[in-house]
Amino acid sequence: MNKDVRKTVAVCVIVSFVVFSFCFSMVPLYNAICRTTGLNGRVNLKPVKKTPQNPVNSHRGITMQFVTTTNSNLAWDFYPQNSSMVIHPEENNKMLFYVKNNSNKTVTVQAIPSITPWQAAKHLHKIQCFCFTQQTLAAGASMAMPVVFRIDNDVPDDIATVTLSYTLFDINAPKNGRVSA
């Protein structure tokens, strides 16, 4: 091989390595940024305890909306007890979500949360949530699943409505999207 060909091959190998390294590090980097900034509706999952320094702010009401969806291939009913409620910063709140497995087999699901506006995500603390673990229901079974949460008092004043959304996914669904009923 002549000198120019070796130089071109070396540059291609180095560029390929850099591009591969960059792509490989994107997912953990993106997740770290989302956890830190609340970007993309990532919810703050740090455990919280109500302390005397954080009294309930009963003078401010925030409308909390609840939205649910299921993966298109999941034969489940999934809905909140109420579609919205007015909450106060620093107050612990509870909402029940109901699910029913309408398929003819036992199914295990995972709920993926999202919050909008994204600026509110770092102020929302889930104390208890069905989204922390996978949920398994036998064919035809149903259950109520609680979410206990609170919003910090320092949530920006221009945020009057927060939407907490959950999507249920069948964790055993084939990758091609086809599910047998």
Coordinates of N, CA, C and O in Angstrom, one line a residue:
M1 N 0.8 -1.2 0.0 CA 0.0 0.0 0.0 C 0.9 1.2 0.0 O 1.9 1.3 0.7
N2 N 0.4 2.2 -0.8 CA 1.2 3.4 -0.8 C 0.8 4.3 0.4 O -0.1 4.1 1.1
K3 N 1.6 5.4 0.6 CA 1.4 6.2 1.8 C 0.1 6.9 1.9 O -0.5 7.0 2.9
D4 N -0.5 7.4 0.7 CA -1.8 8.0 0.7 C -2.9 7.1 1.1 O -3.8 7.5 1.8
V5 N -2.8 5.9 0.7 CA -3.9 4.9 1.0 C -3.9 4.6 2.5 O -4.9 4.5 3.1
R6 N -2.7 4.4 3.0 CA -2.5 4.1 4.5 C -3.1 5.3 5.3 O -3.7 5.1 6.3
K7 N -2.8 6.4 4.9 CA -3.2 7.6 5.6 C -4.8 7.7 5.5 O -5.4 8.0 6.5
T8 N -5.4 7.4 4.4 CA -6.8 7.4 4.2 C -7.5 6.4 5.1 O -8.5 6.6 5.8
V9 N -6.9 5.2 5.1 CA -7.4 4.1 5.9 C -7.3 4.5 7.4 O -8.3 4.3 8.2
A10 N -6.2 5.0 7.8 CA -6.0 5.4 9.2 C -7.1 6.5 9.6 O -7.7 6.4 10.7
V11 N -7.3 7.5 8.8 CA -8.3 8.5 9.1 C -9.7 7.9 9.2 O -10.4 8.3 10.1
C12 N -10.0 7.0 8.3 CA -11.3 6.4 8.3 C -11.5 5.6 9.5 O -12.6 5.6 10.1
V13 N -10.5 4.8 10.0 CA -10.6 4.0 11.2 C -10.8 5.0 12.4 O -11.6 4.7 13.3
I14 N -10.0 6.0 12.5 CA -10.1 7.0 13.6 C -11.5 7.6 13.6 O -12.2 7.7 14.6
V15 N -12.0 8.1 12.5 CA -13.3 8.7 12.4 C -14.4 7.7 12.7 O -15.3 8.1 13.5
S16 N -14.3 6.5 12.3 CA -15.3 5.5 12.6 C -15.3 5.2 14.1 O -16.4 5.1 14.7
F17 N -14.1 5.2 14.8 CA -14.1 4.9 16.2 C -14.7 6.1 16.9 O -15.5 5.9 17.9
V18 N -14.4 7.3 16.5 CA -15.0 8.5 17.2 C -16.5 8.5 17.0 O -17.2 8.8 18.0
V19 N -17.0 8.3 15.8 CA -18.4 8.3 15.6 C -19.1 7.2 16.4 O -20.1 7.4 17.1
F20 N -18.5 6.0 16.4 CA -19.1 4.9 17.2 C -19.1 5.2 18.7 O -20.1 5.0 19.4
S21 N -18.0 5.8 19.2 CA -18.0 6.2 20.6 C -19.0 7.2 21.0 O -19.7 7.2 22.0
F22 N -19.2 8.2 20.1 CA -20.2 9.2 20.3 C -21.6 8.6 20.3 O -22.4 8.9 21.2
C23 N -21.9 7.8 19.4 CA -23.2 7.2 19.3 C -23.5 6.3 20.5 O -24.6 6.3 21.1
F24 N -22.5 5.5 20.9 CA -22.6 4.6 22.1 C -22.9 5.4 23.4 O -23.6 5.0 24.2
S25 N -22.3 6.6 23.5 CA -22.5 7.4 24.7 C -23.7 8.3 24.7 O -24.0 8.9 25.7
M26 N -24.4 8.4 23.6 CA -25.6 9.3 23.5 C -26.7 8.9 24.5 O -27.3 9.8 25.1
V27 N -27.1 7.6 24.6 CA -28.2 7.2 25.5 C -27.9 7.6 26.9 O -28.7 8.2 27.6
P28 N -26.8 7.1 27.5 CA -26.6 7.5 28.9 C -26.4 9.0 29.1 O -26.9 9.6 30.1
L29 N -25.8 9.7 28.1 CA -25.7 11.1 28.2 C -27.0 11.8 28.2 O -27.3 12.7 29.0
Y30 N -27.9 11.4 27.3 CA -29.2 11.9 27.2 C -30.0 11.7 28.4 O -30.7 12.6 29.0
N31 N -30.0 10.5 29.0 CA -30.7 10.2 30.2 C -30.2 11.0 31.4 O -31.0 11.5 32.2
A32 N -28.9 11.2 31.5 CA -28.3 12.1 32.5 C -28.8 13.5 32.4 O -29.2 14.1 33.4
I33 N -28.8 14.0 31.2 CA -29.3 15.4 31.0 C -30.8 15.5 31.3 O -31.2 16.5 32.0
C34 N -31.6 14.5 30.9 CA -33.0 14.6 31.2 C -33.3 14.5 32.7 O -34.1 15.2 33.3
R35 N -32.5 13.6 33.4 CA -32.7 13.5 34.9 C -32.3 14.8 35.6 O -33.0 15.2 36.5
T36 N -31.3 15.5 35.1 CA -30.8 16.7 35.8 C -31.7 17.9 35.5 O -32.0 18.6 36.4
T37 N -32.1 18.0 34.3 CA -32.9 19.2 33.9 C -34.4 19.0 33.9 O -35.1 20.0 33.8
G38 N -34.9 17.8 33.9 CA -36.3 17.6 33.8 C -36.8 17.6 32.3 O -38.0 17.5 32.1
L39 N -35.8 17.7 31.4 CA -36.1 17.7 30.0 C -36.9 16.4 29.6 O -36.6 15.4 30.1
N40 N -37.8 16.6 28.6 CA -38.5 15.4 28.1 C -39.5 14.8 29.1 O -39.8 13.7 29.0
G41 N -39.9 15.6 30.1 CA -40.9 15.2 31.1 C -40.4 14.1 32.0 O -41.2 13.4 32.6
R42 N -39.1 14.0 32.2 CA -38.6 13.0 33.2 C -39.0 13.5 34.6 O -38.7 14.6 34.9
V43 N -39.5 12.6 35.4 CA -40.0 13.0 36.7 C -38.9 12.7 37.7 O -38.2 11.8 37.7
N44 N -38.8 13.6 38.7 CA -37.9 13.5 39.8 C -38.3 12.3 40.7 O -39.4 12.4 41.3
L45 N -37.5 11.3 40.7 CA -37.9 10.1 41.5 C -37.2 10.0 42.8 O -37.3 8.9 43.5
K46 N -36.6 11.0 43.3 CA -35.9 11.0 44.6 C -37.0 10.9 45.7 O -38.0 11.6 45.6
P47 N -36.7 10.0 46.7 CA -37.7 10.0 47.8 C -37.8 11.3 48.5 O -36.8 12.0 48.7
V48 N -39.0 11.7 49.0 CA -39.2 12.9 49.7 C -39.9 12.6 51.0 O -40.7 11.7 51.1
K49 N -39.7 13.5 51.9 CA -40.4 13.4 53.2 C -40.9 14.8 53.5 O -40.2 15.8 53.3
K50 N -42.1 14.9 54.0 CA -42.6 16.2 54.4 C -42.0 16.7 55.6 O -41.9 15.9 56.6
T51 N -41.4 17.9 55.6 CA -40.7 18.4 56.8 C -41.4 19.7 57.2 O -42.1 20.4 56.5
P52 N -41.1 20.1 58.4 CA -41.7 21.4 58.9 C -41.3 22.6 58.1 O -42.0 23.6 58.0
Q53 N -40.1 22.5 57.4 CA -39.7 23.6 56.5 C -40.5 23.8 55.3 O -40.4 24.7 54.6
N54 N -41.3 22.8 55.0 CA -42.1 22.8 53.7 C -43.6 22.7 54.0 O -44.3 21.7 53.8
P55 N -44.2 23.8 54.6 CA -45.6 23.8 54.9 C -46.4 23.9 53.6 O -45.9 24.3 52.5
V56 N -47.6 23.3 53.6 CA -48.5 23.3 52.5 C -48.9 24.7 52.1 O -49.2 25.5 53.0
N57 N -48.8 25.1 50.8 CA -49.1 26.4 50.3 C -50.6 26.3 49.9 O -50.9 26.1 48.7
S58 N -51.5 26.6 50.8 CA -52.9 26.5 50.5 C -53.5 27.7 49.7 O -54.6 27.7 49.2
H59 N -52.6 28.7 49.5 CA -53.0 29.9 48.7 C -52.9 29.7 47.2 O -53.4 30.5 46.5
R60 N -52.1 28.7 46.8 CA -51.9 28.5 45.4 C -52.5 27.1 45.0 O -52.2 26.1 45.5
G61 N -53.3 27.2 44.0 CA -53.9 25.9 43.4 C -53.3 25.6 42.0 O -53.2 26.5 41.2
I62 N -52.9 24.4 41.8 CA -52.4 24.0 40.5 C -53.3 22.9 40.0 O -53.6 21.9 40.8
T63 N -53.7 22.9 38.8 CA -54.6 21.9 38.2 C -53.6 20.8 37.7 O -52.7 21.0 36.9
M64 N -53.9 19.6 38.3 CA -53.1 18.4 37.9 C -54.0 17.6 37.0 O -55.1 17.1 37.4
Q65 N -53.6 17.4 35.7 CA -54.3 16.5 34.8 C -53.7 15.2 34.7 O -52.4 15.0 34.8
F66 N -54.5 14.1 34.4 CA -54.0 12.8 34.3 C -54.4 12.2 33.0 O -55.6 12.2 32.6
V67 N -53.5 11.7 32.2 CA -53.7 11.2 30.9 C -53.1 9.8 30.8 O -52.0 9.6 31.3
T68 N -53.9 8.8 30.2 CA -53.4 7.5 30.1 C -53.5 7.0 28.7 O -54.5 7.3 28.0
T69 N -52.6 6.2 28.3 CA -52.7 5.5 27.0 C -52.1 4.1 27.1 O -51.3 3.9 28.0
T70 N -52.5 3.2 26.2 CA -51.9 1.9 26.2 C -51.2 1.7 24.8 O -51.7 2.3 23.9
N71 N -50.2 0.9 24.8 CA -49.6 0.6 23.5 C -50.7 0.0 22.7 O -51.6 -0.7 23.1
S72 N -50.6 0.2 21.4 CA -51.7 -0.2 20.5 C -51.9 -1.7 20.5 O -53.0 -2.1 20.1
N73 N -51.0 -2.4 20.8 CA -51.1 -3.9 20.8 C -51.5 -4.5 22.2 O -51.6 -5.7 22.4
L74 N -51.8 -3.6 23.2 CA -52.1 -4.1 24.5 C -53.7 -4.0 24.7 O -54.3 -3.0 24.7
A75 N -54.2 -5.2 25.0 CA -55.7 -5.3 25.2 C -56.0 -5.0 26.7 O -56.5 -5.9 27.4
W76 N -55.8 -3.8 27.2 CA -56.1 -3.4 28.6 C -56.9 -2.2 28.6 O -56.7 -1.3 27.7
D77 N -57.7 -2.1 29.6 CA -58.4 -0.8 29.9 C -57.4 -0.1 30.9 O -56.9 -0.8 31.8
F78 N -57.2 1.2 30.8 CA -56.3 1.9 31.7 C -56.8 3.4 31.8 O -56.9 4.1 30.8
Y79 N -57.2 3.8 33.0 CA -57.7 5.1 33.2 C -57.6 5.6 34.6 O -57.6 4.8 35.5
P80 N -57.5 6.9 34.8 CA -57.5 7.5 36.2 C -58.8 7.6 36.8 O -59.9 7.6 36.1
Q81 N -58.9 7.6 38.1 CA -60.1 7.8 38.9 C -60.8 9.1 38.5 O -62.0 9.2 38.3
N82 N -60.0 10.2 38.3 CA -60.5 11.5 37.9 C -59.5 12.0 36.8 O -58.3 11.7 36.9
S83 N -60.0 12.7 35.9 CA -59.1 13.2 34.8 C -58.3 14.4 35.3 O -57.2 14.8 34.7
S84 N -58.7 15.1 36.4 CA -57.9 16.2 36.9 C -58.3 16.5 38.4 O -59.3 16.0 38.9
M85 N -57.4 17.2 39.1 CA -57.7 17.6 40.4 C -56.9 18.9 40.7 O -55.9 19.1 40.0
V86 N -57.3 19.7 41.6 CA -56.6 20.9 42.0 C -55.7 20.5 43.3 O -56.3 19.9 44.2
I87 N -54.4 20.8 43.2 CA -53.5 20.4 44.3 C -52.9 21.7 44.8 O -52.9 22.7 44.1
H88 N -52.2 21.6 45.9 CA -51.5 22.7 46.5 C -50.0 22.3 46.7 O -49.8 21.2 47.1
P89 N -49.1 23.2 46.4 CA -47.7 22.9 46.6 C -47.4 22.4 48.0 O -48.0 22.9 49.0
E90 N -46.5 21.4 48.1 CA -46.0 20.8 49.3 C -47.1 19.9 50.0 O -46.8 19.3 51.0
E91 N -48.2 19.6 49.3 CA -49.2 18.8 49.9 C -49.1 17.4 49.2 O -49.0 17.3 48.0
N92 N -49.2 16.3 50.0 CA -49.2 15.0 49.4 C -50.5 14.7 48.9 O -51.6 15.0 49.5
N93 N -50.6 14.2 47.6 CA -51.8 13.9 46.9 C -51.8 12.5 46.4 O -50.8 11.9 46.2
K94 N -53.0 11.9 46.2 CA -53.1 10.6 45.8 C -54.2 10.5 44.7 O -55.2 11.1 44.7
M95 N -53.8 9.7 43.6 CA -54.7 9.4 42.5 C -54.7 7.9 42.3 O -53.6 7.3 42.3
L96 N -55.8 7.4 42.0 CA -55.9 5.9 41.7 C -56.1 5.8 40.2 O -56.8 6.5 39.6
F97 N -55.4 4.8 39.7 CA -55.5 4.4 38.3 C -56.0 3.0 38.2 O -55.5 2.1 39.0
Y98 N -57.0 2.8 37.3 CA -57.6 1.5 37.2 C -57.1 0.8 35.9 O -57.0 1.4 34.9
V99 N -56.8 -0.5 36.0 CA -56.4 -1.3 34.9 C -57.2 -2.6 34.9 O -57.6 -3.1 35.9
K100 N -57.5 -3.1 33.6 CA -58.1 -4.4 33.5 C -57.5 -5.0 32.3 O -57.4 -4.4 31.2
N101 N -57.1 -6.3 32.4 CA -56.5 -7.1 31.4 C -57.6 -7.8 30.6 O -58.3 -8.7 31.1
N102 N -57.9 -7.3 29.4 CA -59.0 -7.8 28.6 C -58.5 -9.0 27.7 O -59.3 -9.5 26.9
S103 N -57.3 -9.4 27.8 CA -56.8 -10.5 26.9 C -57.1 -11.8 27.6 O -57.6 -11.9 28.7
N104 N -56.8 -12.9 26.9 CA -57.0 -14.2 27.4 C -55.7 -14.8 28.0 O -55.6 -16.1 28.0
K105 N -54.8 -14.0 28.4 CA -53.5 -14.5 28.9 C -53.0 -13.5 30.0 O -53.4 -12.4 30.0
T106 N -52.1 -14.0 30.8 CA -51.5 -13.2 31.8 C -50.5 -12.3 31.1 O -49.7 -12.7 30.2
V107 N -50.5 -11.0 31.5 CA -49.6 -10.0 30.8 C -48.9 -9.2 31.9 O -49.5 -8.8 32.9
T108 N -47.7 -8.9 31.6 CA -46.9 -8.0 32.5 C -46.6 -6.7 31.7 O -46.2 -6.8 30.6
V109 N -46.9 -5.6 32.4 CA -46.7 -4.3 31.7 C -45.8 -3.4 32.6 O -45.6 -3.7 33.7
Q110 N -45.3 -2.4 31.9 CA -44.6 -1.3 32.6 C -45.2 0.0 32.2 O -45.4 0.2 31.0
A111 N -45.4 0.9 33.1 CA -45.9 2.2 32.9 C -44.8 3.2 32.7 O -43.9 3.2 33.6
I112 N -44.8 4.0 31.6 CA -43.7 5.0 31.4 C -44.4 6.3 31.6 O -45.3 6.7 30.9
P113 N -43.9 7.1 32.6 CA -44.5 8.4 32.9 C -43.9 9.5 32.0 O -42.7 9.4 31.5
S114 N -44.6 10.6 31.9 CA -44.2 11.8 31.2 C -44.9 13.0 31.9 O -46.0 12.8 32.3
I115 N -44.3 14.1 31.9 CA -44.9 15.3 32.5 C -44.7 16.5 31.6 O -43.7 16.7 31.0
T116 N -45.8 17.3 31.5 CA -45.7 18.5 30.8 C -46.4 19.6 31.7 O -47.3 19.3 32.4
P117 N -45.9 20.8 31.6 CA -44.7 21.3 30.9 C -43.5 20.7 31.5 O -43.4 20.4 32.7
W118 N -42.4 20.6 30.7 CA -41.2 19.9 31.1 C -40.6 20.7 32.3 O -39.9 20.1 33.1
Q119 N -40.8 22.0 32.4 CA -40.3 22.8 33.5 C -40.8 22.4 34.9 O -40.1 22.6 35.9
A120 N -41.9 21.7 34.9 CA -42.5 21.3 36.2 C -41.9 19.9 36.6 O -42.1 19.5 37.8
A121 N -41.3 19.2 35.7 CA -40.8 17.8 36.0 C -39.9 17.8 37.2 O -40.0 16.9 38.1
K122 N -39.0 18.7 37.4 CA -38.1 18.7 38.5 C -38.7 19.0 39.8 O -38.2 18.8 40.9
H123 N -39.9 19.5 39.8 CA -40.7 19.9 41.0 C -41.7 18.8 41.4 O -42.3 18.9 42.5
L124 N -41.9 17.8 40.6 CA -42.9 16.8 40.9 C -42.1 15.6 41.5 O -41.1 15.1 41.0
H125 N -42.6 15.2 42.7 CA -42.0 14.1 43.4 C -43.0 13.0 43.6 O -44.1 13.2 44.2
K126 N -42.7 11.8 43.1 CA -43.6 10.7 43.3 C -43.1 9.9 44.6 O -42.0 9.5 44.6
I127 N -44.0 9.8 45.5 CA -43.7 9.1 46.8 C -44.0 7.6 46.6 O -43.2 6.8 47.1
Q128 N -45.0 7.3 45.9 CA -45.4 5.9 45.6 C -46.0 6.0 44.2 O -46.8 6.8 43.9
C129 N -45.6 5.0 43.4 CA -46.2 4.9 42.0 C -46.1 3.5 41.5 O -45.1 2.9 41.6
F130 N -47.1 3.2 40.8 CA -47.1 1.9 40.1 C -46.1 1.8 39.0 O -45.7 0.8 38.5
C131 N -45.6 3.0 38.6 CA -44.6 3.0 37.5 C -43.2 2.6 38.0 O -42.4 2.4 37.1
F132 N -43.0 2.5 39.3 CA -41.7 2.1 39.8 C -41.5 0.6 39.5 O -40.3 0.2 39.5
T133 N -42.5 -0.2 39.4 CA -42.3 -1.6 39.2 C -43.2 -2.1 38.0 O -44.2 -1.4 37.6
Q134 N -43.0 -3.3 37.6 CA -43.8 -3.9 36.5 C -45.1 -4.4 37.2 O -45.1 -4.8 38.4
Q135 N -46.2 -4.5 36.5 CA -47.4 -4.9 37.0 C -47.9 -6.1 36.1 O -47.9 -6.1 34.9
T136 N -48.3 -7.2 36.8 CA -48.7 -8.4 36.1 C -50.2 -8.7 36.5 O -50.5 -8.6 37.7
L137 N -51.0 -8.9 35.5 CA -52.4 -9.2 35.7 C -52.8 -10.5 34.9 O -52.4 -10.6 33.7
A138 N -53.5 -11.4 35.5 CA -54.0 -12.5 34.8 C -55.1 -12.1 33.9 O -55.7 -11.0 34.0
A139 N -55.5 -13.0 33.0 CA -56.6 -12.7 32.0 C -57.8 -12.4 32.7 O -58.3 -13.0 33.6
G140 N -58.4 -11.2 32.3 CA -59.7 -10.8 32.9 C -59.6 -10.1 34.2 O -60.6 -9.6 34.8
A141 N -58.4 -10.1 34.8 CA -58.2 -9.4 36.2 C -58.1 -7.9 36.1 O -57.8 -7.4 35.0
S142 N -58.5 -7.3 37.2 CA -58.4 -5.8 37.2 C -57.8 -5.4 38.6 O -57.9 -6.2 39.6
M143 N -57.4 -4.2 38.7 CA -56.9 -3.7 40.0 C -56.8 -2.1 39.9 O -56.8 -1.5 38.9
A144 N -56.7 -1.5 41.1 CA -56.5 -0.1 41.3 C -55.0 0.1 41.7 O -54.5 -0.6 42.5
M145 N -54.4 1.1 41.1 CA -53.0 1.3 41.3 C -52.8 2.8 41.8 O -53.2 3.7 41.0
P146 N -52.3 3.0 43.0 CA -52.1 4.4 43.4 C -50.9 5.1 43.0 O -49.8 4.5 42.7
V147 N -51.0 6.4 42.9 CA -49.8 7.3 42.7 C -50.0 8.3 43.9 O -51.0 9.0 44.0
V148 N -48.9 8.4 44.7 CA -48.9 9.5 45.7 C -47.8 10.4 45.3 O -46.6 10.0 45.1
F149 N -48.1 11.7 45.3 CA -47.1 12.7 44.8 C -47.3 14.0 45.4 O -48.3 14.3 46.1
R150 N -46.3 14.9 45.2 CA -46.4 16.3 45.6 C -45.6 17.1 44.7 O -44.7 16.6 44.0
I151 N -45.9 18.4 44.7 CA -45.2 19.4 43.9 C -44.6 20.4 44.8 O -45.2 20.8 45.8
D152 N -43.3 20.7 44.5 CA -42.6 21.7 45.4 C -43.2 23.0 45.3 O -43.8 23.4 44.3
N153 N -43.0 23.8 46.4 CA -43.5 25.1 46.4 C -42.8 26.1 45.4 O -43.4 27.1 45.0
D154 N -41.6 25.7 45.0 CA -40.9 26.6 44.1 C -41.1 26.3 42.6 O -40.4 26.8 41.8
V155 N -42.2 25.6 42.4 CA -42.6 25.4 41.0 C -42.9 26.8 40.4 O -43.5 27.7 41.1
P156 N -42.5 27.1 39.2 CA -42.6 28.5 38.7 C -44.1 29.0 38.7 O -45.0 28.2 38.5
D157 N -44.2 30.2 39.0 CA -45.6 30.8 39.2 C -46.4 30.8 37.9 O -47.6 30.8 37.9
D158 N -45.7 30.8 36.7 CA -46.5 30.8 35.5 C -47.0 29.4 35.1 O -47.7 29.2 34.1
I159 N -46.7 28.4 35.9 CA -47.3 27.0 35.7 C -48.5 26.9 36.5 O -48.5 26.8 37.7
A160 N -49.7 26.8 35.9 CA -51.0 26.7 36.5 C -51.6 25.3 36.3 O -52.4 24.9 37.0
T161 N -51.1 24.6 35.3 CA -51.6 23.3 34.9 C -50.4 22.4 34.7 O -49.5 22.7 33.9
V162 N -50.4 21.2 35.3 CA -49.4 20.2 35.0 C -50.1 18.9 34.6 O -51.1 18.5 35.2
T163 N -49.6 18.3 33.5 CA -50.2 17.0 33.0 C -49.2 15.9 33.3 O -48.1 15.9 32.8
L164 N -49.7 14.9 34.0 CA -49.0 13.7 34.2 C -49.6 12.6 33.4 O -50.8 12.3 33.4
S165 N -48.8 12.1 32.5 CA -49.2 11.1 31.5 C -48.5 9.8 31.7 O -47.3 9.7 32.0
Y166 N -49.3 8.7 31.5 CA -48.7 7.3 31.6 C -49.0 6.6 30.3 O -50.1 6.6 29.9
T167 N -48.0 5.8 29.8 CA -48.3 4.9 28.7 C -47.9 3.5 29.2 O -46.8 3.3 29.7
L168 N -48.8 2.5 29.0 CA -48.5 1.1 29.4 C -48.0 0.4 28.2 O -48.5 0.5 27.1
F169 N -46.9 -0.4 28.4 CA -46.3 -1.2 27.4 C -46.2 -2.7 27.9 O -45.9 -2.9 29.1
D170 N -46.5 -3.6 27.1 CA -46.4 -5.0 27.3 C -44.9 -5.3 27.3 O -44.3 -5.2 26.2
I171 N -44.3 -5.7 28.4 CA -42.8 -5.9 28.4 C -42.4 -7.2 27.6 O -41.3 -7.4 27.3
N172 N -43.4 -8.1 27.4 CA -43.1 -9.3 26.7 C -43.5 -9.3 25.2 O -43.5 -10.3 24.6
A173 N -43.9 -8.2 24.7 CA -44.4 -8.1 23.3 C -43.2 -8.3 22.4 O -42.1 -7.9 22.7
P174 N -43.4 -9.0 21.3 CA -42.4 -9.3 20.3 C -41.9 -7.9 19.8 O -42.7 -7.0 19.7
K175 N -40.7 -7.9 19.4 CA -40.1 -6.7 18.8 C -40.7 -6.2 17.5 O -40.7 -5.1 17.1
N176 N -41.4 -7.2 16.8 CA -42.0 -6.8 15.5 C -43.3 -6.2 15.6 O -44.0 -5.8 14.7
G177 N -43.8 -6.0 16.9 CA -45.0 -5.3 17.2 C -46.3 -6.2 17.1 O -47.3 -5.8 17.4
R178 N -46.1 -7.5 16.8 CA -47.3 -8.4 16.7 C -47.4 -9.1 18.1 O -46.5 -9.6 18.6
V179 N -48.7 -9.1 18.6 CA -49.0 -9.7 19.8 C -50.1 -10.7 19.6 O -51.1 -10.4 19.0
S180 N -49.9 -11.9 20.1 CA -51.0 -12.9 20.0 C -51.9 -12.7 21.2 O -51.5 -12.5 22.3
A181 N -53.2 -12.8 20.9 CA -54.2 -12.6 21.9 C -54.6 -13.9 22.6 O -54.3 -14.9 22.3

